[in-house]
mmCIF file of C-alpha atoms in Angstrom:
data_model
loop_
_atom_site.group_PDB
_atom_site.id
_atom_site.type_symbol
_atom_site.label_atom_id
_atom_site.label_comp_id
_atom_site.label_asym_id
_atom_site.label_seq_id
_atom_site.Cartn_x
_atom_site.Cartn_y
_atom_site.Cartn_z
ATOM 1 C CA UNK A 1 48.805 11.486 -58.662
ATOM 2 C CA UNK A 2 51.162 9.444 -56.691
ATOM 3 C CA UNK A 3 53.412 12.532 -55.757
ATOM 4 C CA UNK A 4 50.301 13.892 -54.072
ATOM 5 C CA UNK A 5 51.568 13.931 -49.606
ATOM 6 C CA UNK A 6 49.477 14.075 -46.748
ATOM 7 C CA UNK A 7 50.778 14.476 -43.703
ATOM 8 C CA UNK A 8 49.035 16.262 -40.433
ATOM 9 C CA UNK A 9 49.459 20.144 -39.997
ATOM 10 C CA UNK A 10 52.213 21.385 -37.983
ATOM 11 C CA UNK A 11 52.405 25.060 -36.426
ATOM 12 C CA UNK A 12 54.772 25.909 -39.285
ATOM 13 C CA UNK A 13 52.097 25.735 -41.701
ATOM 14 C CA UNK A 14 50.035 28.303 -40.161
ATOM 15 C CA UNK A 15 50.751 31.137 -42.602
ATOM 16 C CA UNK A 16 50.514 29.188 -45.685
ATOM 17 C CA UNK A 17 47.549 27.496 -44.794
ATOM 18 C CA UNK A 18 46.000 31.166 -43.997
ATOM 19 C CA UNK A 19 46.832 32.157 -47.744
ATOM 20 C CA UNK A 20 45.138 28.969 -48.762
ATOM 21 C CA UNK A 21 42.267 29.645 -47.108
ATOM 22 C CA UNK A 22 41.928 33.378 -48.130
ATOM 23 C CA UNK A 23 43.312 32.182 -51.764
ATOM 24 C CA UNK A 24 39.441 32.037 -52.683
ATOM 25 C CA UNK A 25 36.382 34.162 -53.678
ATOM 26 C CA UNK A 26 34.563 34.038 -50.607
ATOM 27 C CA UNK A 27 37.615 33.313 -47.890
ATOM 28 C CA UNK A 28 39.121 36.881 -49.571
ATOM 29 C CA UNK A 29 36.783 38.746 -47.277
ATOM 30 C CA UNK A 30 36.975 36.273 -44.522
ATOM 31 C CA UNK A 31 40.423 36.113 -43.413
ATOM 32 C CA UNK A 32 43.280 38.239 -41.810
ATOM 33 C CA UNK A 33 46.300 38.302 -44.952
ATOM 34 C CA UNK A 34 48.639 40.361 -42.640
ATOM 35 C CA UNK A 35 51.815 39.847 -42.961
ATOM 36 C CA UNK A 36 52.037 38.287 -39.603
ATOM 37 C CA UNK A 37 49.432 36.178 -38.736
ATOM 38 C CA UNK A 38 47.096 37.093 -36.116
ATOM 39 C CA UNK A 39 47.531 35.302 -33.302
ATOM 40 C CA UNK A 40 43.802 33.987 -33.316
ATOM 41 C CA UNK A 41 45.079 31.556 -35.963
ATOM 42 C CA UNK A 42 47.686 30.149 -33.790
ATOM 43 C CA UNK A 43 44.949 29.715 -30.781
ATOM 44 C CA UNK A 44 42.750 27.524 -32.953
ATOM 45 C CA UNK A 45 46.037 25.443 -34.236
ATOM 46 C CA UNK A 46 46.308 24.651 -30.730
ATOM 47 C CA UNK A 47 42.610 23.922 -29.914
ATOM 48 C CA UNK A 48 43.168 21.866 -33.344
ATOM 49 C CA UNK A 49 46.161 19.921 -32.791
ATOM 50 C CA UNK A 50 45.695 18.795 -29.171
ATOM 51 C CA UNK A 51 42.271 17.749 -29.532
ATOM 52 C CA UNK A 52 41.944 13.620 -30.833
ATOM 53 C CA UNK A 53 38.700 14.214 -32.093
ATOM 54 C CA UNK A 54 40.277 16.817 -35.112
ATOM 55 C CA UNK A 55 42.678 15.998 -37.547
ATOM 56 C CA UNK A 56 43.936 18.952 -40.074
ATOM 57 C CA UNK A 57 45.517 17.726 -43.164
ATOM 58 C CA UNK A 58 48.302 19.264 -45.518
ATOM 59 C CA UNK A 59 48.698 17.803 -49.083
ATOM 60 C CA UNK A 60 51.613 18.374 -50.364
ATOM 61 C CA UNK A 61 53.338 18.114 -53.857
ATOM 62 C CA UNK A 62 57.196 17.970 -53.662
ATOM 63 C CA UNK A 63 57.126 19.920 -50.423
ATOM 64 C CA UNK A 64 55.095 22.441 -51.589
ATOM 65 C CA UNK A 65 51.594 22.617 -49.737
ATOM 66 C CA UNK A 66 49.052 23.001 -52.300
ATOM 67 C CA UNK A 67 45.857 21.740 -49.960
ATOM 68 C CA UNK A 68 44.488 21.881 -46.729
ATOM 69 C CA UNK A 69 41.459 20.233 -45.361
ATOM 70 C CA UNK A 70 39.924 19.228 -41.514
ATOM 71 C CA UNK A 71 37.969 16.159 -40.401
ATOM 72 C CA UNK A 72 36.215 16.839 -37.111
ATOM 73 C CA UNK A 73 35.599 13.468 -35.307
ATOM 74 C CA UNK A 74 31.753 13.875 -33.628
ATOM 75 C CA UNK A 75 30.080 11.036 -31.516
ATOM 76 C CA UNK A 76 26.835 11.356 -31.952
ATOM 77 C CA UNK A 77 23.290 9.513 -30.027
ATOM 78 C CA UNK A 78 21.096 9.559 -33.431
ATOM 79 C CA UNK A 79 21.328 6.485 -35.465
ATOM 80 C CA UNK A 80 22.304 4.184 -33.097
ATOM 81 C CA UNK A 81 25.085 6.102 -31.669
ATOM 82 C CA UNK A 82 26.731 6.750 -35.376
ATOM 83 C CA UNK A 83 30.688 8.250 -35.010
ATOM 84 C CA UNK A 84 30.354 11.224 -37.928
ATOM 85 C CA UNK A 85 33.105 12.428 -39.832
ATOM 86 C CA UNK A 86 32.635 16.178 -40.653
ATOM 87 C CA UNK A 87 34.921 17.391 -43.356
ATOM 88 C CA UNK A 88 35.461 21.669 -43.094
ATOM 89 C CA UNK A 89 38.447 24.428 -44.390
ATOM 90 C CA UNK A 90 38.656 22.574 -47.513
ATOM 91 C CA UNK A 91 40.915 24.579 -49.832
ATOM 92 C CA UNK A 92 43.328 23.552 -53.059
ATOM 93 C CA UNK A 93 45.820 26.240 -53.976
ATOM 94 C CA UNK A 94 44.385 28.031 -57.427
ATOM 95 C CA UNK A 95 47.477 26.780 -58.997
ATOM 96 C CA UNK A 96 46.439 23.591 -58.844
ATOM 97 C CA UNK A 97 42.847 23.615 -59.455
ATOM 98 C CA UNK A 98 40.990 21.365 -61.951
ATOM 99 C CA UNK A 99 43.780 18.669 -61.809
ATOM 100 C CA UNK A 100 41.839 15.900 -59.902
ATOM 101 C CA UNK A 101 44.089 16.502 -56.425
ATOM 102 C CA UNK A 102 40.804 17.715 -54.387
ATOM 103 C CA UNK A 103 38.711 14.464 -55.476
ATOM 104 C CA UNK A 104 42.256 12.433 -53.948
ATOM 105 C CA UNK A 105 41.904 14.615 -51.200
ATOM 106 C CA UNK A 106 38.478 13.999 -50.188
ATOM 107 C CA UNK A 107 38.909 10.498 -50.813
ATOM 108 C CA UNK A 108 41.452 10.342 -48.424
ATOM 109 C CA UNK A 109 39.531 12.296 -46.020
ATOM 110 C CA UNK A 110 36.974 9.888 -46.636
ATOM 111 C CA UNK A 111 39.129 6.266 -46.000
ATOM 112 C CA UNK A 112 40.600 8.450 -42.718
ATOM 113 C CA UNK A 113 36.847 8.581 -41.607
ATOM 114 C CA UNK A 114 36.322 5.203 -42.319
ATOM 115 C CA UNK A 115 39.018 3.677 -40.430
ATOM 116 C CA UNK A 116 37.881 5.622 -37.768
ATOM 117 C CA UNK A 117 34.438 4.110 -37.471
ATOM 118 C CA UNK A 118 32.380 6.623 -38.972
ATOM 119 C CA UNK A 119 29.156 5.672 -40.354
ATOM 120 C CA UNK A 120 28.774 9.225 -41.873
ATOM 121 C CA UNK A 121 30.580 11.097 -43.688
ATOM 122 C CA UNK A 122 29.112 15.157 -43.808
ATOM 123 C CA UNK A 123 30.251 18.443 -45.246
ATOM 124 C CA UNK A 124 28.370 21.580 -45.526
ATOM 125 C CA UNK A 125 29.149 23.939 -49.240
ATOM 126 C CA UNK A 126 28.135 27.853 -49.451
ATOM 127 C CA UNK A 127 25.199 26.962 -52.518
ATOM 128 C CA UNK A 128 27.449 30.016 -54.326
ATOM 129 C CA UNK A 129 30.509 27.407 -54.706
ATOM 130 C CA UNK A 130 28.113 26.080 -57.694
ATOM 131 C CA UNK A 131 31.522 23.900 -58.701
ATOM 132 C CA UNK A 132 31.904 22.457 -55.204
ATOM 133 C CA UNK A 133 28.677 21.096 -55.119
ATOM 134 C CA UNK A 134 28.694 19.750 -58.419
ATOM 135 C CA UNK A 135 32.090 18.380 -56.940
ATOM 136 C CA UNK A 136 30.616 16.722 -54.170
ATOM 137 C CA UNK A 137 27.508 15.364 -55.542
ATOM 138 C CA UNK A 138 29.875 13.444 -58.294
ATOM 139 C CA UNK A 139 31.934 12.104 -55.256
ATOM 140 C CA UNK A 140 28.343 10.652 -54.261
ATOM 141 C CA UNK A 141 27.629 12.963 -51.980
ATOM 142 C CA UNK A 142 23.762 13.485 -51.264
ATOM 143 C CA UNK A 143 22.876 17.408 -50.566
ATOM 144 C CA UNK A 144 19.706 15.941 -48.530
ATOM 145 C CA UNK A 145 20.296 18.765 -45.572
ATOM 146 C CA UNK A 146 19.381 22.106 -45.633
ATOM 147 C CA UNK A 147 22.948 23.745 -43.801
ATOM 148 C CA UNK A 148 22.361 26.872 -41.895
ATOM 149 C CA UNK A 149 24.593 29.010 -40.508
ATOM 150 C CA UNK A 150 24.086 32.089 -37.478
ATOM 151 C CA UNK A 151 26.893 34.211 -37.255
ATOM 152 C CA UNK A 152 26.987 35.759 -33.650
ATOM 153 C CA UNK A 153 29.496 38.835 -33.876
ATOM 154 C CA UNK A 154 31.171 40.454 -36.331
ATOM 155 C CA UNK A 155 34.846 38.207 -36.811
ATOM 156 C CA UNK A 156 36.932 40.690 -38.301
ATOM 157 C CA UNK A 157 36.320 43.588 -35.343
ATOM 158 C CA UNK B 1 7.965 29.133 -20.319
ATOM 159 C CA UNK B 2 10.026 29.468 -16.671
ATOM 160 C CA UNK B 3 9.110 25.421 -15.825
ATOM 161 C CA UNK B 4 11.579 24.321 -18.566
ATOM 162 C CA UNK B 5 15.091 23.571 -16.828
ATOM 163 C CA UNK B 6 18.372 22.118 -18.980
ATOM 164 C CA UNK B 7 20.886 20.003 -17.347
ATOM 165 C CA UNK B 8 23.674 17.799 -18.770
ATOM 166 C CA UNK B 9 22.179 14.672 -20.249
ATOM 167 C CA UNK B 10 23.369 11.777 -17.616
ATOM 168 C CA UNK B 11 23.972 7.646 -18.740
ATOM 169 C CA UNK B 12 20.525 6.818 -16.723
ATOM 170 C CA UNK B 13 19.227 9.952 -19.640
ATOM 171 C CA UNK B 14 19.781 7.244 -22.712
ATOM 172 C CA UNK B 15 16.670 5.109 -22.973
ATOM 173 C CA UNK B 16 14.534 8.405 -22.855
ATOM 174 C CA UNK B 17 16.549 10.109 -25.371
ATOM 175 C CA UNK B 18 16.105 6.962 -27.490
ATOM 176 C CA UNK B 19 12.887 7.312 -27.564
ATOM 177 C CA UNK B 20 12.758 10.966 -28.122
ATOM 178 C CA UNK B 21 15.122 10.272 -31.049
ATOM 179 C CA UNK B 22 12.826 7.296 -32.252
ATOM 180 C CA UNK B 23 9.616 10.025 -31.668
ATOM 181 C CA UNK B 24 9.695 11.186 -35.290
ATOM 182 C CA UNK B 25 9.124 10.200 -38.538
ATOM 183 C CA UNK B 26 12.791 10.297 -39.828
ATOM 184 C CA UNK B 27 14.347 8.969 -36.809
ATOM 185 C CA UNK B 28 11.501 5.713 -36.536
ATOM 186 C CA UNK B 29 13.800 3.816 -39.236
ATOM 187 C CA UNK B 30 17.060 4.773 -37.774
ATOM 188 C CA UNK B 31 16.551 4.158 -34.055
ATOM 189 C CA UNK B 32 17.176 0.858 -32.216
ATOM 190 C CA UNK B 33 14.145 0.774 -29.822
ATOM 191 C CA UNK B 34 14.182 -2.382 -28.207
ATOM 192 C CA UNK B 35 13.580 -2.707 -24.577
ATOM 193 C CA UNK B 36 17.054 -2.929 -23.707
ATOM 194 C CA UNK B 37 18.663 -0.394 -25.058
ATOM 195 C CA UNK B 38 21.957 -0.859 -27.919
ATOM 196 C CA UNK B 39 25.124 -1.280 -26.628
ATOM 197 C CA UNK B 40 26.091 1.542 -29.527
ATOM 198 C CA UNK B 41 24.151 4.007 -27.828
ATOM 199 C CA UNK B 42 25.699 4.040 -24.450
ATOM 200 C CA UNK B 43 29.556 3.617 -26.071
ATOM 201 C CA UNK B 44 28.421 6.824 -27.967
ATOM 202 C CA UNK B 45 27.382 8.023 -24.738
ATOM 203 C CA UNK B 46 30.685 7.380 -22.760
ATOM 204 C CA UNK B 47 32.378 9.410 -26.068
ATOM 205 C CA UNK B 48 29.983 12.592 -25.695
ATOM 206 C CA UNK B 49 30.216 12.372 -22.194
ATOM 207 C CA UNK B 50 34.088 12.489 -21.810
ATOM 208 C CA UNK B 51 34.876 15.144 -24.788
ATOM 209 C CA UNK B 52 35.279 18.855 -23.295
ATOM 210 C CA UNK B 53 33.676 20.014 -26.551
ATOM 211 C CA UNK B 54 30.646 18.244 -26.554
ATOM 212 C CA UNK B 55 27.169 19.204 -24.488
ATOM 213 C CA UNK B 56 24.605 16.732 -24.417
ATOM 214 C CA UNK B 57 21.535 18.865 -22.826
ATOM 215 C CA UNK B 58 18.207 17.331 -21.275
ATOM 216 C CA UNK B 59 15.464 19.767 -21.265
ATOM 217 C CA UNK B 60 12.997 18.542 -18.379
ATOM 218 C CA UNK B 61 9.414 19.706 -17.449
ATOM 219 C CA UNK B 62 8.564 18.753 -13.111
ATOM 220 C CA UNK B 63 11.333 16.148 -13.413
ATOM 221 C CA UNK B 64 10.282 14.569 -16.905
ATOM 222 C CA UNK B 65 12.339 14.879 -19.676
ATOM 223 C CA UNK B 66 10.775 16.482 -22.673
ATOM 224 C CA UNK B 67 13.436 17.690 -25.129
ATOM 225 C CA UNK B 68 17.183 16.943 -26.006
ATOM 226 C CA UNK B 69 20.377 18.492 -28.300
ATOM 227 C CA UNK B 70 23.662 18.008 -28.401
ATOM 228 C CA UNK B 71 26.311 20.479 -29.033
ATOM 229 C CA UNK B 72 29.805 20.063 -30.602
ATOM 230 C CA UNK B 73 32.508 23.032 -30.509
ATOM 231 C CA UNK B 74 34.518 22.952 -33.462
ATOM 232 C CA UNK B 75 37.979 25.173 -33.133
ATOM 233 C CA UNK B 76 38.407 25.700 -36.922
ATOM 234 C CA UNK B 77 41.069 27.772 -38.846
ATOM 235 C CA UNK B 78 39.128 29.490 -41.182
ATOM 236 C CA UNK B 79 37.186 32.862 -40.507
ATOM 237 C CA UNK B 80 40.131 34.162 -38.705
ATOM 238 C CA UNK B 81 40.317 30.785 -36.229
ATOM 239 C CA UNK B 82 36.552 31.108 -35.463
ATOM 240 C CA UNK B 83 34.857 28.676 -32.601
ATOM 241 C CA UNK B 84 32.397 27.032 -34.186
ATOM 242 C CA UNK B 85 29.125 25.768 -32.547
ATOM 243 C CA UNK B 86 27.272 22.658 -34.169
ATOM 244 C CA UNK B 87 23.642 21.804 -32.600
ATOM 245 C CA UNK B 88 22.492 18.435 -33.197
ATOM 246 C CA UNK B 89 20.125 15.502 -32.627
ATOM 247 C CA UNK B 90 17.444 18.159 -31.680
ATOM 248 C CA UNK B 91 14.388 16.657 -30.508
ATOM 249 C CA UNK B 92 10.531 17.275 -28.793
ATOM 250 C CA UNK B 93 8.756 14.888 -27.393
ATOM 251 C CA UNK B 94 5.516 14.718 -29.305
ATOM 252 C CA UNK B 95 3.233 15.601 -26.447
ATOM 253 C CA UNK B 96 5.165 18.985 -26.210
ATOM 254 C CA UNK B 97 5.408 20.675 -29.744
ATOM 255 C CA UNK B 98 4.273 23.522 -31.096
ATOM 256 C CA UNK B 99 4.455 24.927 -27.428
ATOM 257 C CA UNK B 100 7.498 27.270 -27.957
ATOM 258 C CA UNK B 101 9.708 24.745 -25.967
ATOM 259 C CA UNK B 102 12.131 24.673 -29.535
ATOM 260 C CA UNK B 103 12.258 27.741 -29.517
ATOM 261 C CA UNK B 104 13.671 28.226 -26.046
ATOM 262 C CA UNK B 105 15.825 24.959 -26.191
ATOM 263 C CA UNK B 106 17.702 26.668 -29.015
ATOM 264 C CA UNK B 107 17.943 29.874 -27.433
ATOM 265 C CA UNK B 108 19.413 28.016 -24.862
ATOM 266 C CA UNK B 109 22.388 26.534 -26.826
ATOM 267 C CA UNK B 110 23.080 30.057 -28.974
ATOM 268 C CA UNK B 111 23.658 31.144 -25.229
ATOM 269 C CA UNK B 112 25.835 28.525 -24.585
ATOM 270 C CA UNK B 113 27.837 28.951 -27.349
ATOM 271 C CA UNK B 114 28.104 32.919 -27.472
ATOM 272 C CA UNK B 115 29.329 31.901 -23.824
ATOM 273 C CA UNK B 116 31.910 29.574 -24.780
ATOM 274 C CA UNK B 117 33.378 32.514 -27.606
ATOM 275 C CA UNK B 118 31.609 30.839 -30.709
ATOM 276 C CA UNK B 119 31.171 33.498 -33.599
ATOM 277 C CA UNK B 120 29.288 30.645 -35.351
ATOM 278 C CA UNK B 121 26.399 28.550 -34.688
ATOM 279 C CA UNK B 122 25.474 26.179 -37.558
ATOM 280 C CA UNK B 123 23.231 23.043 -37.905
ATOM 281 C CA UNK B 124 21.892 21.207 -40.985
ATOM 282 C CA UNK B 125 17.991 19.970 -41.080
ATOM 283 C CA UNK B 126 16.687 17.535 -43.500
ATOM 284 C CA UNK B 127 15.036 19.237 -46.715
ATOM 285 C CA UNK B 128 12.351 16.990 -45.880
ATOM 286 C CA UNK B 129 11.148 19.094 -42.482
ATOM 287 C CA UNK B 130 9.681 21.804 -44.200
ATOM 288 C CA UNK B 131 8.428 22.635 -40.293
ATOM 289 C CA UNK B 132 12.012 22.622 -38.626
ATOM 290 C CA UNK B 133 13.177 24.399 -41.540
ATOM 291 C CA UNK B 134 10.741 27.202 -41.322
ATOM 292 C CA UNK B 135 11.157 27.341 -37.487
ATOM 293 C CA UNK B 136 15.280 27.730 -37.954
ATOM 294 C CA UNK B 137 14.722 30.259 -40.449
ATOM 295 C CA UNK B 138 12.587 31.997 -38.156
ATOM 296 C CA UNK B 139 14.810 31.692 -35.504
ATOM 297 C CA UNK B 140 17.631 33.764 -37.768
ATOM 298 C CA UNK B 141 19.257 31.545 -39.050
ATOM 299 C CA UNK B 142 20.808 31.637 -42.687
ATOM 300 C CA UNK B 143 20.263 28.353 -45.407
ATOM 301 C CA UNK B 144 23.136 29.446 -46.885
ATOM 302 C CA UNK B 145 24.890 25.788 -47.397
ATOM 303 C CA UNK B 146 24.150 22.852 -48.802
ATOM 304 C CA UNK B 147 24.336 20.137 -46.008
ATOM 305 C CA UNK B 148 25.986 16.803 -47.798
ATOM 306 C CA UNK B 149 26.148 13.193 -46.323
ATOM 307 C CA UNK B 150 28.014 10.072 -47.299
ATOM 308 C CA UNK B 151 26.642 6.846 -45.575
ATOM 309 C CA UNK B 152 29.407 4.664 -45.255
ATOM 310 C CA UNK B 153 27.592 1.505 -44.456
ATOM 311 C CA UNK B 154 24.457 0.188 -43.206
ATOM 312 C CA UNK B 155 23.919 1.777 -40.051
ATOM 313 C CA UNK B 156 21.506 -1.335 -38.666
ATOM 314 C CA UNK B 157 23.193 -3.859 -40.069
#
């Protein structure tokens, strides 16, 4: 596991981190595959990259991304003014599944948190990814919150 | 419903929104309420306060504040580079519940974020508020995730 890279996402990685993210059964429907990527991805890079409080990840494997996560920093007033660490966009490349490299992944998401200051680590998981939640819950994750979602507009117009 | 007015939560804000945080019978074991309030509180403040994408709103009634939430945009890749809009730390004072005031406090934020281009809003709730749950769903909104957490350390150590 010690050829597993992390290193923070640059523009470049844009269109592979797009086929990561639709390189799934319920991001299929979700994403834009064109063969140029829409330019909406390259707006939230931006809001992404120049913002302290987020931090995208790329793991690679001999150069080769093969994961992609993102840890949104969030001060918070509840308990006692807790820093949380919200993990999101967490994707390993099917190739690569079932190999142990998103448990490294999420433990290195959690150890960035933790330098940070967090006192919380949180995630939310679609309750159809049964294997994800089994995932986190054997990480020692607690699924104590229901997570609910509103979706305003239609994304793909 | 016209007498409730929202305005950015201010530093002289904090010890009521302690004590709206405190009013509840999760948040009574995670709150600091001494008389002076936690240094924590007001360096989570100064965070909050200073972050473009975060909205700490007071929800007053003739002056007196009776209601509070905090919302965190989240620029995130996935969904086609979707703006994300996370509510928490939503709170009532006791003496005003059940009086629609929730109701309009979160119709308040989906405003705010449909206005700031969000095509999500999400939030988690503790399974254990069957009421807050019920009132969410109510409200349109989809339990769709499972909400995880990972306590680092003691938070009131």
């Amino acid at each position: 596991m010690n050829d597993l890279n992390v290193r923070k996402m640059q523009k470049s990685d844009i269109g592979v981190v797009v086929n990561l993210l639709a390189d799934d059964e319920l991001g299929r429907v979700r994403e834009d595959k064109a063969k140029v990527v829409h330019a909406d991805y390259f707006r939230a890079f931006e809001c992404i990259d120049s913002d302290v409080n987020q931090y995208a990840a790329i793991f690679e494997i001999n150069g080769e991304a093969i994961g992609c996560l993102q840890i949104t920093f969030i001060p918070s007033l509840s308990r006692r003014g807790s820093l949380r660490g919200q993990i999101e966009g967490v994707r390993v490349s099917s190739d690569f599944r079932g190999k142990g490299y998103g448990t490294k992944m999420i433990a290195w998401a959690i150890t960035k948190c933790r330098d940070r200051g967090c006192r919380i680590v949180q995630l939310t998981s679609d309750k159809r990814r049964e294997h994800a939640i089994q995932f986190y819950e054997n990480l020692g994750f607690v699924k104590s919150h229901e997570g609910f979602k509103l979706t305003l507009n239609s994304m793909l117009e």
